[in-house]
PDB file of C-alpha atoms in Angstrom:
ATOM      1  CA  MET A 798      -8.858  11.342   7.982  1.00 55.00           C
ATOM      2  CA  LYS A 799     -11.759  13.762   7.542  1.00 54.00           C
ATOM      3  CA  ASN A 800      -9.227  16.592   7.184  1.00 55.00           C
ATOM      4  CA  ILE A 801      -7.492  14.719   4.344  1.00 52.00           C
ATOM      5  CA  PHE A 802     -10.686  14.391   2.320  1.00 49.00           C
ATOM      6  CA  LYS A 803     -11.706  17.963   3.161  1.00 54.00           C
ATOM      7  CA  SER A 804      -8.396  19.361   1.884  1.00 51.00           C
ATOM      8  CA  ILE A 805      -8.539  17.341  -1.337  1.00 49.00           C
ATOM      9  CA  PHE A 806     -12.145  18.407  -1.937  1.00 49.00           C
ATOM     10  CA  CYS A 807     -11.277  22.113  -1.493  1.00 53.00           C
ATOM     11  CA  LEU A 808      -8.380  21.819  -3.928  1.00 48.00           C
ATOM     12  CA  PHE A 809     -10.606  19.984  -6.399  1.00 47.00           C
ATOM     13  CA  ILE A 810     -13.130  22.848  -6.279  1.00 49.00           C
ATOM     14  CA  ALA A 811     -10.419  25.496  -6.647  1.00 47.00           C
ATOM     15  CA  LEU A 812      -8.425  23.946  -9.502  1.00 48.00           C
ATOM     16  CA  PRO A 813     -10.796  24.876 -12.356  1.00 49.00           C
ATOM     17  CA  PHE A 814     -10.480  28.572 -11.444  1.00 45.00           C
ATOM     18  CA  TYR A 815      -6.727  28.400 -12.095  1.00 44.00           C
ATOM     19  CA  SER A 816      -7.294  26.954 -15.557  1.00 43.00           C
ATOM     20  CA  SER A 817      -6.759  29.496 -18.304  1.00 43.00           C
ATOM     21  CA  ALA A 818      -8.405  29.743 -21.690  1.00 43.00           C
ATOM     22  CA  GLN A 819      -5.658  27.560 -23.167  1.00 59.00           C
ATOM     23  CA  THR A 820      -6.549  24.279 -24.793  1.00 71.00           C
ATOM     24  CA  ALA A 821      -5.320  21.086 -23.203  1.00 81.00           C
ATOM     25  CA  ALA A 822      -2.740  20.643 -25.989  1.00 80.00           C
ATOM     26  CA  ASP A 823      -1.156  24.063 -25.207  1.00 79.00           C
ATOM     27  CA  LYS A 824      -0.957  23.700 -21.438  1.00 88.00           C
ATOM     28  CA  LYS A 825       2.451  23.052 -19.893  1.00 90.00           C
ATOM     29  CA  LEU A 826       1.031  22.158 -16.483  1.00 93.00           C
ATOM     30  CA  GLN A 827      -2.049  20.079 -15.723  1.00 95.00           C
ATOM     31  CA  ALA A 828      -3.228  19.300 -12.199  1.00 97.00           C
ATOM     32  CA  GLY A 829      -6.279  17.598 -10.777  1.00 97.00           C
ATOM     33  CA  ILE A 830      -7.728  14.895  -8.578  1.00 97.00           C
ATOM     34  CA  THR A 831      -7.124  11.166  -8.952  1.00 98.00           C
ATOM     35  CA  PHE A 832      -8.784   7.971  -7.732  1.00 98.00           C
ATOM     36  CA  ASN A 833      -7.011   4.593  -7.681  1.00 97.00           C
ATOM     37  CA  ALA A 834      -8.286   1.060  -7.256  1.00 98.00           C
ATOM     38  CA  GLY A 835      -6.369  -2.154  -7.631  1.00 98.00           C
ATOM     39  CA  ALA A 836      -4.860  -5.271  -6.127  1.00 98.00           C
ATOM     40  CA  ASN A 837      -1.812  -5.955  -3.953  1.00 98.00           C
ATOM     41  CA  PHE A 838       0.207  -9.141  -4.436  1.00 97.00           C
ATOM     42  CA  LEU A 839       2.606 -10.339  -1.759  1.00 96.00           C
ATOM     43  CA  SER A 840       5.707 -12.096  -3.048  1.00 94.00           C
ATOM     44  CA  PRO A 841       7.169 -14.099  -0.123  1.00 93.00           C
ATOM     45  CA  SER A 842      10.956 -14.336  -0.053  1.00 89.00           C
ATOM     46  CA  SER A 843      11.079 -17.178   2.487  1.00 85.00           C
ATOM     47  CA  ASN A 844       9.201 -20.405   3.143  1.00 89.00           C
ATOM     48  CA  LYS A 845       7.864 -19.099   6.476  1.00 90.00           C
ATOM     49  CA  ILE A 846       4.713 -17.556   4.948  1.00 94.00           C
ATOM     50  CA  GLU A 847       2.535 -17.800   1.859  1.00 94.00           C
ATOM     51  CA  ALA A 848       0.220 -15.196   0.330  1.00 95.00           C
ATOM     52  CA  ASN A 849      -3.506 -15.737   0.891  1.00 94.00           C
ATOM     53  CA  GLY A 850      -4.865 -14.451  -2.425  1.00 93.00           C
ATOM     54  CA  GLY A 851      -4.614 -10.879  -3.638  1.00 94.00           C
ATOM     55  CA  GLY A 852      -5.041  -7.878  -1.383  1.00 97.00           C
ATOM     56  CA  SER A 853      -6.845  -4.630  -2.144  1.00 97.00           C
ATOM     57  CA  LEU A 854      -5.885  -1.002  -2.746  1.00 98.00           C
ATOM     58  CA  LEU A 855      -7.966   2.187  -2.788  1.00 98.00           C
ATOM     59  CA  SER A 856      -6.540   5.691  -2.905  1.00 97.00           C
ATOM     60  CA  ILE A 857      -7.421   9.329  -3.496  1.00 98.00           C
ATOM     61  CA  GLY A 858      -5.166  12.302  -4.063  1.00 98.00           C
ATOM     62  CA  LEU A 859      -3.800  14.978  -6.361  1.00 97.00           C
ATOM     63  CA  THR A 860      -1.930  14.414  -9.627  1.00 97.00           C
ATOM     64  CA  VAL A 861       0.261  16.737 -11.686  1.00 97.00           C
ATOM     65  CA  HIS A 862       1.530  16.476 -15.284  1.00 96.00           C
ATOM     66  CA  SER A 863       4.279  18.982 -16.135  1.00 95.00           C
ATOM     67  CA  ALA A 864       5.637  19.205 -19.708  1.00 94.00           C
ATOM     68  CA  LEU A 865       9.412  19.204 -20.078  1.00 91.00           C
ATOM     69  CA  LYS A 866      10.536  22.491 -21.661  1.00 83.00           C
ATOM     70  CA  SER A 867       8.653  23.067 -24.915  1.00 78.00           C
ATOM     71  CA  SER A 868       7.790  19.417 -25.553  1.00 84.00           C
ATOM     72  CA  GLN A 869       4.170  18.290 -25.461  1.00 85.00           C
ATOM     73  CA  ASN A 870       5.195  14.641 -25.858  1.00 94.00           C
ATOM     74  CA  LEU A 871       7.422  14.315 -22.795  1.00 95.00           C
ATOM     75  CA  ALA A 872       6.423  15.268 -19.242  1.00 96.00           C
ATOM     76  CA  ILE A 873       6.910  14.509 -15.561  1.00 96.00           C
ATOM     77  CA  ALA A 874       3.975  12.903 -13.734  1.00 98.00           C
ATOM     78  CA  THR A 875       3.858  13.255  -9.959  1.00 98.00           C
ATOM     79  CA  GLY A 876       1.357  13.977  -7.192  1.00 98.00           C
ATOM     80  CA  LEU A 877       0.303  13.146  -3.672  1.00 98.00           C
ATOM     81  CA  GLU A 878      -1.929  10.151  -2.893  1.00 98.00           C
ATOM     82  CA  PHE A 879      -3.343   8.598   0.276  1.00 98.00           C
ATOM     83  CA  ASP A 880      -3.437   4.801  -0.061  1.00 98.00           C
ATOM     84  CA  PHE A 881      -5.616   2.374   1.889  1.00 98.00           C
ATOM     85  CA  GLY A 882      -4.279  -1.141   1.372  1.00 97.00           C
ATOM     86  CA  ARG A 883      -4.779  -4.644   2.704  1.00 97.00           C
ATOM     87  CA  ASN A 884      -2.840  -7.924   2.450  1.00 97.00           C
ATOM     88  CA  VAL A 885      -3.482 -11.361   3.954  1.00 96.00           C
ATOM     89  CA  TYR A 886      -0.926 -14.119   4.472  1.00 96.00           C
ATOM     90  CA  ASN A 887      -0.736 -17.532   6.128  1.00 96.00           C
ATOM     91  CA  PRO A 888       2.121 -19.113   8.093  1.00 94.00           C
ATOM     92  CA  ASN A 889       3.641 -22.211   6.551  1.00 87.00           C
ATOM     93  CA  THR A 890       1.705 -25.263   7.767  1.00 82.00           C
ATOM     94  CA  ALA A 891       4.862 -27.396   8.037  1.00 80.00           C
ATOM     95  CA  ALA A 892       5.398 -26.033  11.563  1.00 86.00           C
ATOM     96  CA  TYR A 893       2.759 -24.457  13.800  1.00 93.00           C
ATOM     97  CA  THR A 894       3.121 -20.715  14.315  1.00 95.00           C
ATOM     98  CA  PHE A 895       2.002 -19.096  17.570  1.00 95.00           C
ATOM     99  CA  ILE A 896       1.469 -15.552  18.812  1.00 94.00           C
ATOM    100  CA  ASP A 897       0.874 -14.129  22.303  1.00 92.00           C
ATOM    101  CA  TYR A 898      -1.596 -11.309  22.855  1.00 90.00           C
ATOM    102  CA  LEU A 899      -3.553  -9.466  25.532  1.00 85.00           C
ATOM    103  CA  GLN A 900      -7.328  -9.450  25.932  1.00 76.00           C
ATOM    104  CA  ASP A 901      -7.513  -5.878  24.633  1.00 70.00           C
ATOM    105  CA  ASP A 902      -6.054  -6.989  21.292  1.00 74.00           C
ATOM    106  CA  VAL A 903      -2.441  -5.995  21.879  1.00 83.00           C
ATOM    107  CA  VAL A 904      -0.013  -8.335  20.135  1.00 88.00           C
ATOM    108  CA  LEU A 905       3.100  -9.143  22.167  1.00 88.00           C
ATOM    109  CA  THR A 906       6.607  -9.103  20.774  1.00 87.00           C
ATOM    110  CA  ASN A 907       9.690 -11.021  21.764  1.00 85.00           C
ATOM    111  CA  ALA A 908      10.668  -8.103  24.018  1.00 78.00           C
ATOM    112  CA  ASN A 909       7.424  -7.995  26.028  1.00 82.00           C
ATOM    113  CA  ASN A 910       7.581  -9.203  29.642  1.00 78.00           C
ATOM    114  CA  GLU A 911       3.895  -9.757  30.321  1.00 80.00           C
ATOM    115  CA  THR A 912       3.084 -12.427  32.910  1.00 80.00           C
ATOM    116  CA  SER A 913      -0.563 -12.869  31.909  1.00 86.00           C
ATOM    117  CA  TYR A 914      -1.479 -13.271  28.255  1.00 89.00           C
ATOM    118  CA  GLU A 915      -3.344 -15.442  25.775  1.00 91.00           C
ATOM    119  CA  THR A 916      -1.747 -17.688  23.143  1.00 93.00           C
ATOM    120  CA  MET A 917      -3.097 -18.433  19.677  1.00 94.00           C
ATOM    121  CA  ARG A 918      -2.006 -20.850  16.964  1.00 96.00           C
ATOM    122  CA  LEU A 919      -1.980 -18.483  14.018  1.00 96.00           C
ATOM    123  CA  LEU A 920      -3.870 -19.499  10.870  1.00 96.00           C
ATOM    124  CA  SER A 921      -3.880 -16.211   8.945  1.00 96.00           C
ATOM    125  CA  ARG A 922      -2.931 -12.565   9.415  1.00 95.00           C
ATOM    126  CA  GLY A 923      -4.450  -9.555   7.649  1.00 95.00           C
ATOM    127  CA  VAL A 924      -2.482  -6.306   7.501  1.00 95.00           C
ATOM    128  CA  SER A 925      -4.292  -3.034   6.727  1.00 95.00           C
ATOM    129  CA  THR A 926      -2.185   0.035   5.954  1.00 96.00           C
ATOM    130  CA  LYS A 927      -2.563   3.755   5.340  1.00 97.00           C
ATOM    131  CA  LYS A 928       0.260   5.252   3.298  1.00 98.00           C
ATOM    132  CA  LEU A 929       1.301   8.529   1.742  1.00 98.00           C
ATOM    133  CA  THR A 930       2.444   7.923  -1.837  1.00 98.00           C
ATOM    134  CA  ILE A 931       4.450  10.237  -4.093  1.00 98.00           C
ATOM    135  CA  PRO A 932       4.777   8.882  -7.647  1.00 98.00           C
ATOM    136  CA  LEU A 933       7.596  10.191  -9.837  1.00 98.00           C
ATOM    137  CA  MET A 934       7.322   9.032 -13.438  1.00 98.00           C
ATOM    138  CA  LEU A 935       8.305   9.985 -16.966  1.00 97.00           C
ATOM    139  CA  LEU A 936       5.253  10.521 -19.166  1.00 97.00           C
ATOM    140  CA  PHE A 937       5.480   9.781 -22.899  1.00 97.00           C
ATOM    141  CA  ARG A 938       2.405  10.876 -24.895  1.00 96.00           C
ATOM    142  CA  THR A 939       1.202  11.396 -28.430  1.00 96.00           C
ATOM    143  CA  ASN A 940      -0.214  14.584 -29.879  1.00 94.00           C
ATOM    144  CA  PHE A 941      -3.986  14.935 -29.667  1.00 94.00           C
ATOM    145  CA  ILE A 942      -5.837  12.909 -32.280  1.00 95.00           C
ATOM    146  CA  GLY A 943      -9.184  14.649 -32.246  1.00 93.00           C
ATOM    147  CA  ASP A 944     -10.102  14.873 -28.559  1.00 94.00           C
ATOM    148  CA  PHE A 945      -7.814  12.023 -27.492  1.00 96.00           C
ATOM    149  CA  ARG A 946      -4.153  11.417 -26.886  1.00 97.00           C
ATOM    150  CA  TYR A 947      -2.445   8.272 -25.634  1.00 98.00           C
ATOM    151  CA  PHE A 948       0.448   7.821 -23.259  1.00 98.00           C
ATOM    152  CA  GLY A 949       2.757   5.547 -21.342  1.00 98.00           C
ATOM    153  CA  LYS A 950       4.516   6.133 -18.021  1.00 98.00           C
ATOM    154  CA  PHE A 951       7.635   4.669 -16.462  1.00 98.00           C
ATOM    155  CA  GLY A 952       9.076   5.451 -13.050  1.00 98.00           C
ATOM    156  CA  LEU A 953       8.891   5.079  -9.276  1.00 98.00           C
ATOM    157  CA  ARG A 954       6.034   4.870  -6.815  1.00 98.00           C
ATOM    158  CA  ASN A 955       7.256   5.969  -3.372  1.00 98.00           C
ATOM    159  CA  SER A 956       5.014   5.003  -0.432  1.00 98.00           C
ATOM    160  CA  PHE A 957       5.529   5.952   3.224  1.00 98.00           C
ATOM    161  CA  LEU A 958       3.710   4.109   6.014  1.00 96.00           C
ATOM    162  CA  LEU A 959       1.442   6.317   8.156  1.00 95.00           C
ATOM    163  CA  THR A 960      -0.485   3.763  10.238  1.00 93.00           C
ATOM    164  CA  HIS A 961      -1.285   0.074  10.144  1.00 92.00           C
ATOM    165  CA  SER A 962      -3.396  -2.524  11.947  1.00 91.00           C
ATOM    166  CA  ILE A 963      -3.293  -6.311  12.203  1.00 91.00           C
ATOM    167  CA  ALA A 964      -6.176  -8.789  12.342  1.00 93.00           C
ATOM    168  CA  ASP A 965      -5.262 -12.358  13.326  1.00 94.00           C
ATOM    169  CA  ASN A 966      -7.287 -15.541  12.959  1.00 95.00           C
ATOM    170  CA  GLY A 967      -6.348 -18.715  14.766  1.00 95.00           C
ATOM    171  CA  ILE A 968      -7.112 -21.358  17.381  1.00 96.00           C
ATOM    172  CA  ASP A 969      -6.787 -20.809  21.128  1.00 93.00           C
ATOM    173  CA  VAL A 970      -5.486 -23.303  23.713  1.00 89.00           C
ATOM    174  CA  ALA A 971      -9.005 -24.720  24.160  1.00 92.00           C
ATOM    175  CA  GLY A 972      -9.239 -25.570  20.453  1.00 93.00           C
ATOM    176  CA  GLU A 973     -11.736 -22.808  19.669  1.00 94.00           C
ATOM    177  CA  GLU A 974     -11.455 -20.498  16.677  1.00 95.00           C
ATOM    178  CA  ILE A 975     -10.633 -16.928  17.676  1.00 92.00           C
ATOM    179  CA  SER A 976     -10.042 -13.597  15.942  1.00 91.00           C
ATOM    180  CA  THR A 977      -8.430 -10.317  16.964  1.00 88.00           C
ATOM    181  CA  THR A 978      -8.637  -6.877  15.362  1.00 84.00           C
ATOM    182  CA  LEU A 979      -6.818  -3.537  15.374  1.00 78.00           C
ATOM    183  CA  MET A 980      -3.580  -4.893  16.754  1.00 84.00           C
ATOM    184  CA  SER A 981      -0.301  -3.279  15.734  1.00 78.00           C
ATOM    185  CA  SER A 982       3.333  -4.275  15.476  1.00 77.00           C
ATOM    186  CA  PRO A 983       5.306  -1.267  14.170  1.00 68.00           C
ATOM    187  CA  GLY A 984       8.649  -3.047  14.328  1.00 76.00           C
ATOM    188  CA  GLU A 985       7.575  -5.554  11.689  1.00 83.00           C
ATOM    189  CA  MET A 986       6.520  -3.065   8.995  1.00 89.00           C
ATOM    190  CA  PHE A 987       8.987  -1.380   6.642  1.00 91.00           C
ATOM    191  CA  LEU A 988       8.305   2.368   6.693  1.00 93.00           C
ATOM    192  CA  TYR A 989       9.168   2.921   3.010  1.00 96.00           C
ATOM    193  CA  ASN A 990       7.948   0.885   0.037  1.00 96.00           C
ATOM    194  CA  GLY A 991       9.386   1.687  -3.377  1.00 97.00           C
ATOM    195  CA  SER A 992       8.244   0.118  -6.638  1.00 98.00           C
ATOM    196  CA  ILE A 993       9.086   0.451 -10.337  1.00 98.00           C
ATOM    197  CA  GLY A 994       6.040   0.752 -12.580  1.00 97.00           C
ATOM    198  CA  LEU A 995       4.936   0.814 -16.179  1.00 98.00           C
ATOM    199  CA  THR A 996       1.490   2.165 -17.124  1.00 98.00           C
ATOM    200  CA  ALA A 997      -0.509   2.978 -20.250  1.00 98.00           C
ATOM    201  CA  GLY A 998      -3.655   5.007 -20.798  1.00 98.00           C
ATOM    202  CA  ALA A 999      -5.642   7.622 -22.688  1.00 98.00           C
ATOM    203  CA  GLU A1000      -6.530  11.263 -22.082  1.00 97.00           C
ATOM    204  CA  TRP A1001      -9.859  12.689 -23.280  1.00 97.00           C
ATOM    205  CA  ASN A1002     -10.210  16.462 -23.632  1.00 96.00           C
ATOM    206  CA  PHE A1003     -13.976  16.614 -23.137  1.00 92.00           C
ATOM    207  CA  VAL A1004     -14.541  20.323 -22.440  1.00 92.00           C
ATOM    208  CA  GLY A1005     -12.297  23.408 -22.569  1.00 88.00           C
ATOM    209  CA  SER A1006      -8.908  22.393 -21.171  1.00 90.00           C
ATOM    210  CA  THR A1007     -10.421  19.817 -18.792  1.00 94.00           C
ATOM    211  CA  CYS A1008      -9.406  16.206 -19.420  1.00 97.00           C
ATOM    212  CA  LEU A1009     -10.490  12.801 -18.181  1.00 98.00           C
ATOM    213  CA  VAL A1010      -7.608  10.347 -17.865  1.00 98.00           C
ATOM    214  CA  LEU A1011      -7.829   6.559 -17.628  1.00 98.00           C
ATOM    215  CA  GLU A1012      -4.787   4.353 -17.120  1.00 98.00           C
ATOM    216  CA  ALA A1013      -3.703   0.930 -15.914  1.00 98.00           C
ATOM    217  CA  GLY A1014      -0.299  -0.046 -14.603  1.00 98.00           C
ATOM    218  CA  TYR A1015       1.748  -2.700 -12.873  1.00 98.00           C
ATOM    219  CA  TYR A1016       4.286  -1.901 -10.157  1.00 98.00           C
ATOM    220  CA  TYR A1017       7.057  -4.243  -9.029  1.00 98.00           C
ATOM    221  CA  GLY A1018       8.185  -3.769  -5.427  1.00 97.00           C
ATOM    222  CA  VAL A1019      11.924  -3.259  -4.969  1.00 96.00           C
ATOM    223  CA  THR A1020      11.957  -2.827  -1.171  1.00 96.00           C
ATOM    224  CA  PRO A1021      10.732  -5.221   1.560  1.00 94.00           C
ATOM    225  CA  TYR A1022       7.111  -4.943   2.632  1.00 95.00           C
ATOM    226  CA  PHE A1023       8.000  -6.267   6.090  1.00 92.00           C
ATOM    227  CA  LEU A1024      10.995  -5.471   8.292  1.00 85.00           C
ATOM    228  CA  ASP A1025      13.007  -8.469   9.463  1.00 80.00           C
ATOM    229  CA  ARG A1026      15.815  -6.933  11.499  1.00 76.00           C
ATOM    230  CA  LYS A1027      15.320  -6.826  15.269  1.00 79.00           C
ATOM    231  CA  ASP A1028      14.388  -9.982  17.196  1.00 81.00           C
ATOM    232  CA  GLU A1029      12.702  -7.934  19.945  1.00 84.00           C
ATOM    233  CA  ASN A1030      10.100  -6.641  17.442  1.00 85.00           C
ATOM    234  CA  LYS A1031       8.992 -10.044  16.158  1.00 90.00           C
ATOM    235  CA  THR A1032       5.591 -11.469  17.118  1.00 90.00           C
ATOM    236  CA  MET A1033       5.356 -14.898  15.442  1.00 93.00           C
ATOM    237  CA  TYR A1034       7.233 -17.937  16.716  1.00 94.00           C
ATOM    238  CA  ASN A1035       7.658 -21.700  16.287  1.00 94.00           C
ATOM    239  CA  ILE A1036       8.113 -24.044  19.221  1.00 92.00           C
ATOM    240  CA  GLY A1037      11.208 -26.238  19.448  1.00 87.00           C
ATOM    241  CA  THR A1038      10.969 -30.039  19.385  1.00 83.00           C
ATOM    242  CA  GLU A1039      13.430 -30.704  22.216  1.00 82.00           C
ATOM    243  CA  LEU A1040      12.028 -32.297  25.396  1.00 79.00           C
ATOM    244  CA  ILE A1041      12.263 -29.339  27.757  1.00 80.00           C
ATOM    245  CA  PHE A1042       9.698 -27.219  29.572  1.00 81.00           C
ATOM    246  CA  PRO A1043       8.897 -24.554  28.771  1.00 82.00           C
ATOM    247  CA  PRO A1044       9.753 -25.318  25.129  1.00 87.00           C
ATOM    248  CA  SER A1045      12.146 -23.020  23.314  1.00 90.00           C
ATOM    249  CA  ARG A1046      10.788 -20.390  20.940  1.00 91.00           C
ATOM    250  CA  SER A1047      12.110 -19.383  17.539  1.00 92.00           C
ATOM    251  CA  TYR A1048      10.724 -15.949  16.635  1.00 92.00           C
ATOM    252  CA  TYR A1049      10.459 -14.757  13.040  1.00 91.00           C
ATOM    253  CA  SER A1050       8.982 -11.968  10.926  1.00 89.00           C
ATOM    254  CA  ALA A1051       7.179 -12.263   7.632  1.00 91.00           C
ATOM    255  CA  SER A1052       9.457 -11.708   4.648  1.00 91.00           C
ATOM    256  CA  ALA A1053       7.963 -10.573   1.349  1.00 94.00           C
ATOM    257  CA  GLY A1054       7.801  -7.873  -1.280  1.00 95.00           C
ATOM    258  CA  GLN A1055       4.637  -6.299  -2.667  1.00 97.00           C
ATOM    259  CA  ASN A1056       3.603  -5.900  -6.297  1.00 98.00           C
ATOM    260  CA  GLN A1057       0.552  -3.892  -7.386  1.00 98.00           C
ATOM    261  CA  LEU A1058      -1.901  -3.773 -10.268  1.00 98.00           C
ATOM    262  CA  ILE A1059      -3.495  -0.301 -10.265  1.00 98.00           C
ATOM    263  CA  PHE A1060      -6.296   1.310 -12.267  1.00 98.00           C
ATOM    264  CA  LYS A1061      -6.357   5.092 -12.135  1.00 98.00           C
ATOM    265  CA  LEU A1062      -9.064   7.631 -12.977  1.00 98.00           C
ATOM    266  CA  SER A1063      -8.032  11.316 -12.999  1.00 98.00           C
ATOM    267  CA  ILE A1064      -9.570  14.654 -13.870  1.00 97.00           C
ATOM    268  CA  LEU A1065      -7.020  17.253 -15.003  1.00 96.00           C
ATOM    269  CA  PHE A1066      -7.539  20.982 -15.421  1.00 93.00           C
TER     270      PHE A1066
END
């Protein structure tokens, strides 16, 4: 992670030296550093889970605006961003949900064959992710009016999962509240998240060809946030009501999409 920030910082220092004496209005290519902050909203697609409020998003990266041919009003906006996100959800209270885990905070899946483990009645699960995001959007902008021009963007936000961790809260077999941290369950996370977004903002040419850009946008997720495919990768289960011992288990995965509200601050050279 230190290498990521170090690389972005070096590029941020070097970018101004590639900027020519052109004004911002004349430049065909603008590049710089960007910071994002916003909220994640899970949209459950089954009655097994419900979202526990809004999650959070922070990101840092590089952004590029490239004019199409000779037009200053139409451009492609892309870049490379490292996202740090979090979502929290609760199992449906209509039927108790359980998970099995080891003392060293390893969550067990349906395929695990451990003979000694702990069991928790799950109350809530927090998922923290690190993703590499490549936006690809059409940029529509006005001519400069004084030092300002205004724009809108429409396109895709493509995010690829790098790492994730799970933090569970629940009640153990003795009736005590218990929490775990830094668990993982790779089989339950979809590796690619795509979303369609619409944003609007303003660009301020405050010195030379250097611009400060502020924008806000909403992105609607079009791919699953969780992966619900292989039974052997599932960690959550309900217990059957039939009178047998041990009781039968019905494993399931969370099923939801993710929408995002994002505020972006960029410096372009």
